C-alpha cells in the first residue's frame, strides 16, 4: 500500500514576488538590501540584490531566511529565547548559518505551519525586518 504525503511549500512565483516587493520597499526608502526566500528545508527559492548593497550581506540574508525556516520564528526572537544562559549564547553563536538578530521571518502557511523563510540584510535590523514584512505582505502572508 502506498501512502501519499503532501508537504505544503512556497512556489517559485511567490518567492520571487516576495523578493521583488521587499526590494521595492527598500528602494522607496533609499535602503540597499539583499533578500532571500527559502523553502521549509532551507533551500534557496529566490534571491535579489540591489546594486550597491553590501556584498557580505548576501550570505547574511540567505542565512536569516534559513534560520527562520529552520525554527519557524523570527530571527530577532532568538535572543529572547536564549535569555541569560551564557552556555546557549556561546553554543548557538558557533553554529554555522544561525542568525540571532532581526531581519529573518518565517513564511506562514495554513494551519499555523510555516512553509519557508524570508531574510533581508543590508539596512538596519528594524529596516531589514520591515522589508521582509513587506515581502510577505505582497504575497498575502503578512
Tab-separated table of C-alpha atoms in Angstrom:
chain	number	residue	atom	x	y	z
A	1	UNK	CA	0.000	0.000	0.000
A	2	UNK	CA	1.276	3.427	-0.933
A	3	UNK	CA	0.637	6.428	1.229
A	4	UNK	CA	0.776	9.837	-0.393
A	5	UNK	CA	2.435	12.583	1.564
A	6	UNK	CA	1.915	16.159	0.522
A	7	UNK	CA	4.076	18.859	2.019
A	8	UNK	CA	2.981	22.473	1.666
A	9	UNK	CA	5.532	24.773	0.153
A	10	UNK	CA	6.173	28.182	-1.285
A	11	UNK	CA	6.090	28.447	-5.056
A	12	UNK	CA	8.895	29.935	-7.113
A	13	UNK	CA	6.491	32.665	-8.253
A	14	UNK	CA	5.562	33.620	-4.691
A	15	UNK	CA	9.196	33.577	-3.573
A	16	UNK	CA	10.174	35.825	-6.478
A	17	UNK	CA	7.280	38.212	-5.822
A	18	UNK	CA	8.211	38.476	-2.132
A	19	UNK	CA	11.817	39.355	-3.042
A	20	UNK	CA	10.688	41.921	-5.597
A	21	UNK	CA	8.341	43.572	-3.093
A	22	UNK	CA	10.991	43.692	-0.367
A	23	UNK	CA	13.447	45.363	-2.760
A	24	UNK	CA	10.806	47.874	-3.909
A	25	UNK	CA	10.011	48.707	-0.271
A	26	UNK	CA	13.711	49.267	0.459
A	27	UNK	CA	14.333	51.288	-2.706
A	28	UNK	CA	11.461	53.656	-1.888
A	29	UNK	CA	13.248	54.469	1.368
A	30	UNK	CA	16.777	54.702	-0.008
A	31	UNK	CA	17.958	51.445	1.575
A	32	UNK	CA	20.092	48.930	-0.318
A	33	UNK	CA	19.382	45.336	0.595
A	34	UNK	CA	19.826	41.704	-0.277
A	35	UNK	CA	16.757	39.489	0.133
A	36	UNK	CA	16.367	35.724	0.074
A	37	UNK	CA	13.438	33.319	0.308
A	38	UNK	CA	13.951	29.668	1.169
A	39	UNK	CA	11.561	26.736	1.400
A	40	UNK	CA	10.857	24.788	4.599
A	41	UNK	CA	14.007	22.721	4.036
A	42	UNK	CA	16.163	25.840	3.783
A	43	UNK	CA	16.672	25.522	0.023
A	44	UNK	CA	17.062	28.837	-1.786
A	45	UNK	CA	13.940	29.618	-3.844
A	46	UNK	CA	14.599	33.265	-4.788
A	47	UNK	CA	17.215	35.943	-4.220
A	48	UNK	CA	17.628	39.599	-5.215
A	49	UNK	CA	20.458	42.021	-4.578
A	50	UNK	CA	20.166	45.737	-5.107
A	51	UNK	CA	23.153	47.357	-6.793
A	52	UNK	CA	25.303	48.839	-4.047
A	53	UNK	CA	24.023	46.538	-1.303
A	54	UNK	CA	26.745	45.154	0.927
A	55	UNK	CA	28.389	42.071	-0.542
A	56	UNK	CA	28.763	40.379	2.854
A	57	UNK	CA	25.030	40.822	3.403
A	58	UNK	CA	24.309	38.312	0.625
A	59	UNK	CA	25.107	35.345	2.874
A	60	UNK	CA	23.550	37.029	5.908
A	61	UNK	CA	20.213	37.453	4.083
A	62	UNK	CA	20.243	33.813	2.981
A	63	UNK	CA	21.152	32.656	6.490
A	64	UNK	CA	18.394	34.784	8.055
A	65	UNK	CA	15.872	33.091	5.768
A	66	UNK	CA	17.407	29.682	6.565
A	67	UNK	CA	17.268	30.295	10.333
A	68	UNK	CA	13.612	31.366	10.223
A	69	UNK	CA	12.677	28.413	8.029
A	70	UNK	CA	14.547	26.055	10.360
A	71	UNK	CA	12.761	27.100	13.535
A	72	UNK	CA	9.554	28.810	12.438
A	73	UNK	CA	10.030	32.071	14.293
A	74	UNK	CA	11.701	35.435	13.602
A	75	UNK	CA	15.478	35.593	13.891
A	76	UNK	CA	15.092	38.508	16.303
A	77	UNK	CA	13.320	36.180	18.766
A	78	UNK	CA	16.496	34.150	19.351
A	79	UNK	CA	17.991	36.429	21.991
A	80	UNK	CA	14.768	36.323	23.992
A	81	UNK	CA	14.674	32.536	23.711
A	82	UNK	CA	18.275	32.255	24.910
A	83	UNK	CA	17.838	34.753	27.739
A	84	UNK	CA	20.767	34.953	30.136
A	85	UNK	CA	22.028	31.423	29.501
A	86	UNK	CA	25.669	32.010	28.574
A	87	UNK	CA	26.148	28.393	27.536
A	88	UNK	CA	23.390	28.734	24.966
A	89	UNK	CA	24.749	32.083	23.772
A	90	UNK	CA	28.205	30.638	23.158
A	91	UNK	CA	26.876	27.368	21.782
A	92	UNK	CA	24.480	28.940	19.316
A	93	UNK	CA	26.968	31.584	18.228
A	94	UNK	CA	29.216	28.766	16.995
A	95	UNK	CA	26.523	27.204	14.809
A	96	UNK	CA	27.031	27.881	11.117
A	97	UNK	CA	24.208	29.741	9.371
A	98	UNK	CA	22.327	30.564	12.617
A	99	UNK	CA	21.433	34.263	12.785
A	100	UNK	CA	20.199	35.694	16.089
A	101	UNK	CA	19.332	39.272	15.123
A	102	UNK	CA	16.396	40.740	13.211
A	103	UNK	CA	15.626	40.560	9.524
A	104	UNK	CA	14.509	36.956	9.116
A	105	UNK	CA	10.870	35.871	9.266
A	106	UNK	CA	9.130	32.548	8.731
A	107	UNK	CA	6.832	32.315	5.715
A	108	UNK	CA	3.482	31.282	7.197
A	109	UNK	CA	1.367	28.552	5.684
A	110	UNK	CA	-2.049	27.180	6.503
A	111	UNK	CA	-2.965	25.942	9.960
A	112	UNK	CA	-0.145	27.663	11.813
A	113	UNK	CA	2.606	25.808	9.962
A	114	UNK	CA	5.397	27.639	8.229
A	115	UNK	CA	6.488	26.858	4.690
A	116	UNK	CA	9.800	28.701	4.455
A	117	UNK	CA	11.661	31.811	5.468
A	118	UNK	CA	12.494	35.268	4.151
A	119	UNK	CA	15.672	37.078	5.104
A	120	UNK	CA	16.819	40.626	4.424
A	121	UNK	CA	20.217	42.171	5.109
A	122	UNK	CA	21.834	45.485	4.269
A	123	UNK	CA	19.869	48.082	6.209
A	124	UNK	CA	19.374	48.342	9.994
A	125	UNK	CA	17.894	45.418	11.893
A	126	UNK	CA	14.431	47.003	12.088
A	127	UNK	CA	14.579	48.173	8.454
A	128	UNK	CA	15.562	44.681	7.314
A	129	UNK	CA	12.575	43.234	9.158
A	130	UNK	CA	10.241	45.872	7.695
A	131	UNK	CA	11.422	44.884	4.198
A	132	UNK	CA	10.827	41.197	4.980
A	133	UNK	CA	7.318	42.017	6.217
A	134	UNK	CA	6.651	43.990	3.016
A	135	UNK	CA	7.717	40.947	1.008
A	136	UNK	CA	5.300	38.718	2.917
A	137	UNK	CA	2.503	41.278	2.636
A	138	UNK	CA	2.901	41.401	-1.139
A	139	UNK	CA	2.076	37.693	-1.387
A	140	UNK	CA	-0.762	37.877	1.137
A	141	UNK	CA	1.111	36.242	4.029
A	142	UNK	CA	1.731	39.102	6.440
